[in-house]
XYZ file of C-alpha atoms in Angstrom:
500
model
C 48.243 87.212 79.031
C 48.919 90.326 81.037
C 48.270 93.900 80.183
C 46.879 94.716 76.793
C 46.639 91.943 74.252
C 48.843 92.713 71.212
C 47.469 91.870 67.806
C 49.781 89.064 66.934
C 49.297 89.085 63.213
C 49.728 92.785 62.589
C 53.019 94.041 61.242
C 51.952 97.656 61.090
C 52.425 100.319 63.728
C 50.996 99.684 67.165
C 48.661 102.176 68.839
C 50.150 104.092 71.791
C 50.325 101.927 74.886
C 50.002 98.659 72.962
C 52.900 96.252 72.739
C 54.358 95.717 69.258
C 53.386 92.510 67.517
C 55.691 89.512 67.388
C 56.080 89.921 63.622
C 57.124 93.558 63.973
C 59.545 92.853 66.817
C 61.057 89.997 64.838
C 61.540 92.232 61.797
C 62.942 95.049 63.950
C 65.469 92.771 65.642
C 66.360 90.293 62.903
C 65.787 92.542 59.873
C 68.701 94.948 60.482
C 71.009 92.042 61.336
C 70.059 90.203 58.113
C 70.459 93.326 55.977
C 73.791 94.178 57.626
C 75.078 90.620 57.244
C 74.205 90.623 53.529
C 75.836 94.038 53.133
C 79.005 92.737 54.786
C 79.013 89.691 52.491
C 78.510 91.927 49.446
C 81.356 94.212 50.548
C 83.611 91.196 51.118
C 82.772 89.896 47.643
C 83.440 93.300 46.037
C 86.646 93.733 48.069
C 87.838 90.278 47.011
C 87.201 91.123 43.373
C 88.968 94.485 43.780
C 91.924 92.806 45.482
C 92.150 90.084 42.823
C 92.061 92.541 39.891
C 94.626 94.886 41.420
C 96.841 92.030 42.549
C 96.884 90.564 39.036
C 97.678 93.966 37.578
C 100.555 94.702 39.955
C 101.916 91.158 39.698
C 102.710 91.792 36.022
C 104.813 94.828 36.936
C 106.433 93.025 39.851
C 107.389 90.109 37.574
C 108.955 92.517 35.071
C 110.975 94.221 37.806
C 112.120 90.822 39.076
C 113.208 89.884 35.557
C 115.278 93.077 35.256
C 116.855 92.492 38.654
C 117.710 88.910 37.743
C 119.613 90.183 34.662
C 121.719 92.718 36.578
C 122.251 90.759 39.782
C 125.925 90.244 40.653
C 127.190 93.023 38.304
C 129.843 95.397 39.549
C 128.931 97.977 36.940
C 125.524 98.378 35.381
C 125.113 96.449 32.119
C 121.563 96.447 30.696
C 122.314 94.497 27.548
C 121.244 91.187 29.093
C 117.659 92.357 29.442
C 115.120 91.202 26.822
C 114.628 94.603 25.183
C 113.678 93.010 21.877
C 110.581 91.166 23.047
C 107.393 92.263 21.321
C 105.740 93.738 24.370
C 108.817 96.005 24.789
C 108.969 97.014 21.111
C 105.302 97.538 20.269
C 102.637 99.733 21.889
C 99.524 97.988 20.580
C 96.915 96.291 22.796
C 97.234 92.889 21.173
C 100.738 92.392 22.625
C 99.902 93.881 26.050
C 102.785 96.416 25.938
C 105.028 96.956 28.942
C 106.984 100.202 29.042
C 110.398 99.971 30.750
C 112.749 102.801 31.734
C 116.053 102.714 33.604
C 117.298 105.841 35.423
C 120.642 106.581 37.004
C 120.741 107.432 40.697
C 121.042 111.110 39.719
C 117.829 110.906 37.649
C 119.289 110.645 34.144
C 117.461 108.346 31.746
C 119.848 105.555 30.868
C 117.640 103.444 28.568
C 113.999 102.785 27.713
C 112.036 100.243 25.735
C 111.397 100.946 22.053
C 107.601 101.008 22.420
C 107.861 104.280 24.350
C 109.183 106.043 21.248
C 106.190 104.823 19.250
C 103.712 106.557 21.537
C 102.110 109.616 20.037
C 102.263 111.558 23.273
C 105.418 112.391 25.216
C 106.194 109.827 27.930
C 107.640 111.056 31.261
C 111.443 111.014 31.030
C 111.932 111.345 34.761
C 111.862 108.927 37.600
C 108.562 108.882 39.397
C 107.987 108.406 43.131
C 109.051 105.112 44.657
C 106.022 103.810 46.557
C 106.589 101.160 49.228
C 104.849 97.822 48.949
C 101.648 97.615 51.007
C 99.337 94.835 52.149
C 96.591 96.225 49.909
C 97.776 96.512 46.283
C 97.086 99.897 44.739
C 97.645 101.294 41.279
C 99.798 104.412 41.173
C 98.983 106.167 37.920
C 100.064 109.013 35.665
C 98.658 110.392 32.417
C 100.318 110.952 29.045
C 98.570 112.179 25.898
C 95.103 111.453 27.239
C 96.022 107.900 28.227
C 96.374 106.538 31.747
C 99.254 104.377 32.899
C 100.043 102.658 36.180
C 103.642 101.993 37.222
C 106.192 100.610 39.654
C 109.592 102.134 40.378
C 112.228 100.014 42.096
C 116.004 100.287 42.725
C 118.644 98.065 41.058
C 121.654 97.177 43.232
C 125.111 95.833 42.577
C 126.625 92.707 44.064
C 127.891 94.773 46.985
C 124.430 96.198 47.631
C 125.190 99.607 46.145
C 122.309 101.305 44.368
C 123.208 101.423 40.641
C 119.948 102.566 39.040
C 116.150 102.576 39.158
C 113.882 100.563 36.911
C 110.467 102.033 36.126
C 107.842 99.735 34.600
C 104.441 100.945 33.337
C 101.326 99.591 31.611
C 98.071 100.927 30.299
C 95.499 101.114 33.096
C 93.175 98.159 32.417
C 89.450 98.588 32.146
C 88.979 96.978 35.530
C 87.473 99.981 37.285
C 84.370 100.067 35.152
C 84.065 96.311 35.580
C 84.381 96.676 39.344
C 81.679 99.340 39.375
C 79.399 97.121 37.330
C 80.138 94.218 39.644
C 79.422 96.462 42.644
C 76.124 97.579 41.102
C 75.202 93.923 40.517
C 76.073 93.071 44.125
C 73.963 96.022 45.295
C 70.969 94.793 43.335
C 71.483 91.264 44.594
C 71.773 92.639 48.153
C 68.463 94.457 47.821
C 66.807 91.391 46.307
C 68.112 88.998 48.971
C 67.356 91.440 51.809
C 63.782 91.804 50.632
C 63.446 88.062 50.121
C 64.862 87.184 53.537
C 62.749 89.816 55.300
C 59.721 88.436 53.477
C 60.745 84.929 54.574
C 61.042 86.132 58.194
C 57.600 87.742 57.968
C 56.151 84.536 56.482
C 57.767 82.408 59.191
C 56.392 84.737 61.861
C 52.925 84.446 60.320
C 53.242 80.649 60.244
C 54.154 80.632 63.946
C 51.412 83.111 64.848
C 48.599 81.396 62.955
C 47.889 78.753 65.658
C 48.506 81.381 68.338
C 45.754 83.488 66.780
C 43.483 80.457 67.030
C 44.343 80.091 70.716
C 43.730 83.827 71.276
C 40.376 83.730 69.509
C 39.274 80.709 71.541
C 40.439 82.367 74.769
C 38.396 85.467 73.911
C 35.295 83.508 72.974
C 35.253 81.077 75.907
C 32.689 81.860 78.595
C 31.405 79.915 81.577
C 28.344 79.018 79.509
C 30.289 77.897 76.414
C 33.350 75.813 77.190
C 33.204 73.364 74.302
C 35.360 75.280 71.803
C 39.014 74.269 71.461
C 42.023 75.769 69.685
C 42.674 74.349 66.212
C 46.259 73.093 65.839
C 47.289 72.650 62.184
C 49.734 69.832 61.351
C 52.303 72.465 60.322
C 52.436 74.000 63.810
C 55.857 73.988 65.449
C 56.504 71.677 68.389
C 56.529 74.492 70.951
C 53.338 76.032 69.565
C 51.648 72.625 69.413
C 52.708 71.965 73.020
C 51.218 75.303 74.069
C 48.010 74.580 72.145
C 47.648 71.117 73.680
C 48.285 72.541 77.158
C 45.681 75.261 76.508
C 43.106 72.730 75.307
C 43.882 70.480 78.283
C 43.382 73.486 80.572
C 39.992 74.122 78.962
C 39.147 70.432 79.446
C 39.962 70.694 83.153
C 38.028 73.946 83.495
C 35.035 72.373 81.757
C 35.204 69.378 84.088
C 35.462 71.599 87.163
C 32.619 73.860 86.007
C 30.445 70.808 85.336
C 31.330 69.419 88.755
C 30.638 72.796 90.347
C 27.248 72.996 88.632
C 26.359 69.484 89.783
C 27.659 70.242 93.259
C 25.651 73.487 93.450
C 22.496 71.791 92.186
C 22.882 68.898 94.655
C 23.702 71.252 97.529
C 20.673 73.406 96.737
C 18.473 70.311 96.615
C 19.892 68.867 99.827
C 19.406 72.166 101.665
C 16.036 73.017 100.122
C 14.341 69.776 101.173
C 15.030 70.017 104.941
C 14.453 73.806 104.932
C 11.064 73.291 103.275
C 10.222 70.632 105.856
C 11.298 72.985 108.648
C 9.142 75.742 107.243
C 6.168 73.346 107.099
C 6.609 72.362 110.753
C 6.817 76.013 111.807
C 3.698 76.903 109.824
C 1.868 73.932 111.316
C 2.902 74.919 114.834
C 1.680 78.488 114.275
C -1.620 77.466 112.723
C -3.371 76.867 116.088
C -2.727 76.950 119.775
C -1.055 73.878 121.237
C -0.043 72.625 124.608
C 3.563 73.192 125.804
C 4.575 69.593 125.192
C 3.547 69.822 121.504
C 5.628 72.939 121.135
C 8.592 71.224 122.814
C 8.207 68.275 120.468
C 8.202 70.633 117.474
C 11.278 72.427 118.809
C 13.092 69.102 119.319
C 12.230 68.181 115.734
C 13.485 71.554 114.509
C 16.669 71.142 116.565
C 17.302 67.716 115.039
C 16.682 68.987 111.500
C 18.796 72.108 112.046
C 21.575 69.945 113.487
C 21.598 67.932 110.290
C 21.726 71.118 108.232
C 24.617 72.467 110.295
C 26.544 69.213 109.822
C 25.896 69.351 106.090
C 27.099 72.945 105.867
C 30.205 72.182 107.902
C 30.996 69.235 105.659
C 30.562 71.458 102.621
C 32.868 74.087 104.134
C 35.497 71.451 104.922
C 35.318 70.061 101.380
C 35.578 73.571 99.944
C 38.635 74.323 102.083
C 40.300 71.071 101.033
C 39.534 71.747 97.371
C 41.006 75.223 97.653
C 44.102 74.577 99.729
C 45.855 71.433 100.971
C 48.827 73.182 102.578
C 47.966 72.290 106.174
C 50.631 71.421 108.719
C 51.211 67.709 109.289
C 52.297 66.464 112.714
C 52.517 63.005 114.325
C 49.001 62.071 115.453
C 48.136 59.432 118.070
C 45.570 57.567 115.980
C 44.347 55.147 118.719
C 43.650 58.113 121.020
C 41.637 59.850 118.319
C 39.644 56.695 117.610
C 38.925 56.166 121.315
C 37.785 59.800 121.771
C 35.415 59.652 118.828
C 34.039 56.279 119.929
C 33.280 57.774 123.367
C 31.527 60.706 121.647
C 29.109 58.409 119.771
C 28.716 55.782 122.492
C 25.378 57.223 123.590
C 23.982 56.954 120.053
C 25.191 53.336 119.861
C 23.585 52.496 123.219
C 20.332 54.090 122.138
C 20.146 51.789 119.081
C 21.377 48.749 121.015
C 24.547 48.427 118.909
C 27.802 47.084 120.333
C 30.585 49.630 119.668
C 34.012 48.029 120.047
C 37.389 49.744 119.753
C 40.583 47.726 119.390
C 43.250 50.431 119.586
C 45.744 49.213 122.169
C 48.746 49.196 119.825
C 50.627 52.537 119.619
C 50.169 53.769 116.067
C 51.110 57.181 114.730
C 50.013 58.861 111.535
C 51.366 61.996 109.861
C 48.512 64.442 109.488
C 46.277 67.185 110.798
C 44.469 66.070 113.984
C 41.216 67.979 113.412
C 40.781 66.656 109.881
C 41.535 63.093 110.911
C 39.053 63.486 113.769
C 36.391 64.533 111.232
C 37.156 61.491 109.098
C 36.857 59.060 112.034
C 33.664 60.734 113.281
C 32.060 60.462 109.843
C 32.996 56.783 109.604
C 31.424 56.085 112.996
C 28.314 58.155 112.253
C 27.791 56.316 108.954
C 28.318 52.898 110.558
C 25.870 53.613 113.405
C 23.331 55.274 111.127
C 23.023 52.341 108.718
C 23.384 49.491 111.234
C 20.022 48.373 112.757
C 21.555 45.883 115.144
C 24.791 44.051 115.612
C 28.290 45.459 116.040
C 30.397 48.393 114.897
C 34.081 47.670 115.380
C 37.056 50.031 115.042
C 40.581 48.616 114.804
C 43.800 50.676 114.718
C 47.081 48.933 113.878
C 50.274 49.196 111.897
C 49.887 47.953 108.323
C 52.425 45.574 106.792
C 53.872 48.378 104.636
C 54.499 50.606 107.668
C 51.493 52.897 107.218
C 48.953 53.618 109.938
C 45.752 51.634 109.406
C 42.272 52.292 110.808
C 39.469 49.838 109.968
C 35.777 50.474 110.674
C 33.525 47.430 110.240
C 29.735 47.370 110.608
C 26.946 44.796 110.236
C 24.714 47.044 108.148
C 22.980 46.276 104.841
C 26.166 46.532 102.806
C 26.532 47.915 99.296
C 26.383 46.574 95.777
C 29.335 46.891 93.440
C 27.719 49.910 91.716
C 26.953 51.591 95.048
C 30.482 50.930 96.291
C 31.981 52.544 93.155
C 29.889 55.723 93.662
C 29.996 55.828 97.466
C 32.646 58.557 97.686
C 30.851 60.892 95.283
C 29.370 63.972 96.889
C 25.650 63.782 97.757
C 25.449 60.172 96.636
C 23.182 57.933 98.705
C 22.361 54.335 97.954
C 18.754 53.243 97.514
C 18.517 51.250 100.748
C 20.608 53.745 102.698
C 18.204 56.528 101.697
C 15.297 54.535 103.113
C 17.021 53.624 106.373
C 18.131 57.028 107.647
C 18.356 60.691 106.830
C 21.659 62.011 105.524
C 23.370 64.382 103.096
C 25.509 61.910 101.174
C 28.685 63.789 102.154
C 30.078 61.471 104.844
C 32.226 59.111 102.790
C 33.110 61.812 100.232
C 34.501 63.944 103.077
C 36.440 60.978 104.491
C 37.835 60.180 101.043
C 38.869 63.820 100.466
C 40.614 64.063 103.847
C 42.504 60.807 103.319
C 43.421 61.882 99.786
C 44.862 65.186 101.014
C 46.947 63.295 103.572
C 48.460 61.187 100.807
C 46.704 58.109 102.097
C 44.309 55.521 100.709
C 40.659 54.639 101.367
C 39.423 51.111 100.680
C 35.813 49.934 100.670
C 34.895 46.265 101.045
C 31.189 45.564 101.049
C 28.516 43.269 99.690
C 24.723 43.342 100.041
C 23.724 41.824 103.406
C 27.328 41.431 104.636
C 27.973 44.862 106.094
C 30.745 47.284 105.129
C 34.436 47.409 105.934
C 36.154 50.813 105.463
C 39.956 50.922 105.694
C 41.995 54.136 106.059
C 45.699 53.858 105.261
C 47.666 56.943 106.331
C 51.374 57.749 105.976
C 53.483 57.278 109.075
C 55.468 60.280 110.404
C 59.124 60.625 109.477
C 61.839 59.453 111.856
C 62.748 62.994 112.993
C 59.106 64.086 113.529
C 58.104 65.581 116.824
C 55.964 63.922 119.478
C 52.394 63.010 118.558
C 49.775 65.739 118.800
C 47.462 65.387 121.786
C 43.852 64.497 121.192
C 41.778 67.643 120.958
C 38.184 68.254 121.803
C 35.892 67.302 118.947
C 34.088 69.945 116.914
C 30.539 70.800 117.739
C 29.760 69.182 114.407
């Protein structure tokens, strides 16, 4: 969510500066289109009815004209006697026979003959030829009035066999009551249009509400979640759409991950505080003891050496924490070909004095050229931590480091010691931060970050860490690292180790 949070369920007006709700935007965009589409359909229906009624009405007159033309076709001189003047609808002017009024005019406008039903009309009928209207694509009724009655008509020429115009036939009927019916039909369509428009807009509003209901749940959970209360989850009803359900599941999964990370952060903070508080308290005690009474210079030097050793452990712990924090935050470091045997040899030289002091044989078998794709400083930290751990928890015997090419092409570094080893439970938890086994905690001081840092570095390199250990049989730690690509540059030179 960015900007102000719109009230999803509201369909009313939005305050200034607030985005309109989804329901309102849907109605504003779809509503006019729905209403217009229904209006177009209603107009098409009314136009079709209008066309049908008028077409039927004009077809009657057109058929009568065609009948007259058929009777006079091929004549050299006009003879109207063949026409069916005696049919009932030409003799009578009553509605039950649907009267058709026929007149024939000479080219000069003289009335030549008319049907008998015209004489029976109470009002005078036009005795002149009316305007000849051309046929159009849209049928229209051309009307005239006589004695308070309305008639519609057609006037068409009659031609001889040679194509000469001999006369004009004029056919008329009473205007049917179709106009009032069309208006009633139009009014019915208008009412239906209003009803359907309202119904469809209501359906759109309902559908929007159905879509927004789980989104409201997600919004409410998002507003209520705090770092202290992360247990609440969005409720996803079974009727939720697939996209909304996908969003809800992704949101709940995000909350699950946040809860896990917050719990891990709390545990990490508590462990870090404990690990730092204990040595700091011890340091404070030594300082207070040294200041309590006058001592000889050698006692002060001994206290300072103790403080230096304790502070060195604290510095290493803090540096490990900083490295872990950097890896957790960003893994986008540059990877280059690294000469792994050279790194292993450098780090072995750096801890050789500690090995000699404890009487431990430190052996390095790294004669084979092996390259790994990675960041030299991080890999140096990993190797140093492996060696420190091995020397710290080995009372006597041998610590051996072997670098070789694994069968699958990856770079492999193996560190083996003759220490106390680990149980299956200890081995499973060994890479957790601040974890220290029972026997390991009694043998030497430490922060419990060594193997967790090694595991994190290897993980960020896309490699694999394997632990093989059993109580009394020592520990074998294997690092498997990806080899550089074929077009990679030359291996990075070994750099000076950190002051860690």
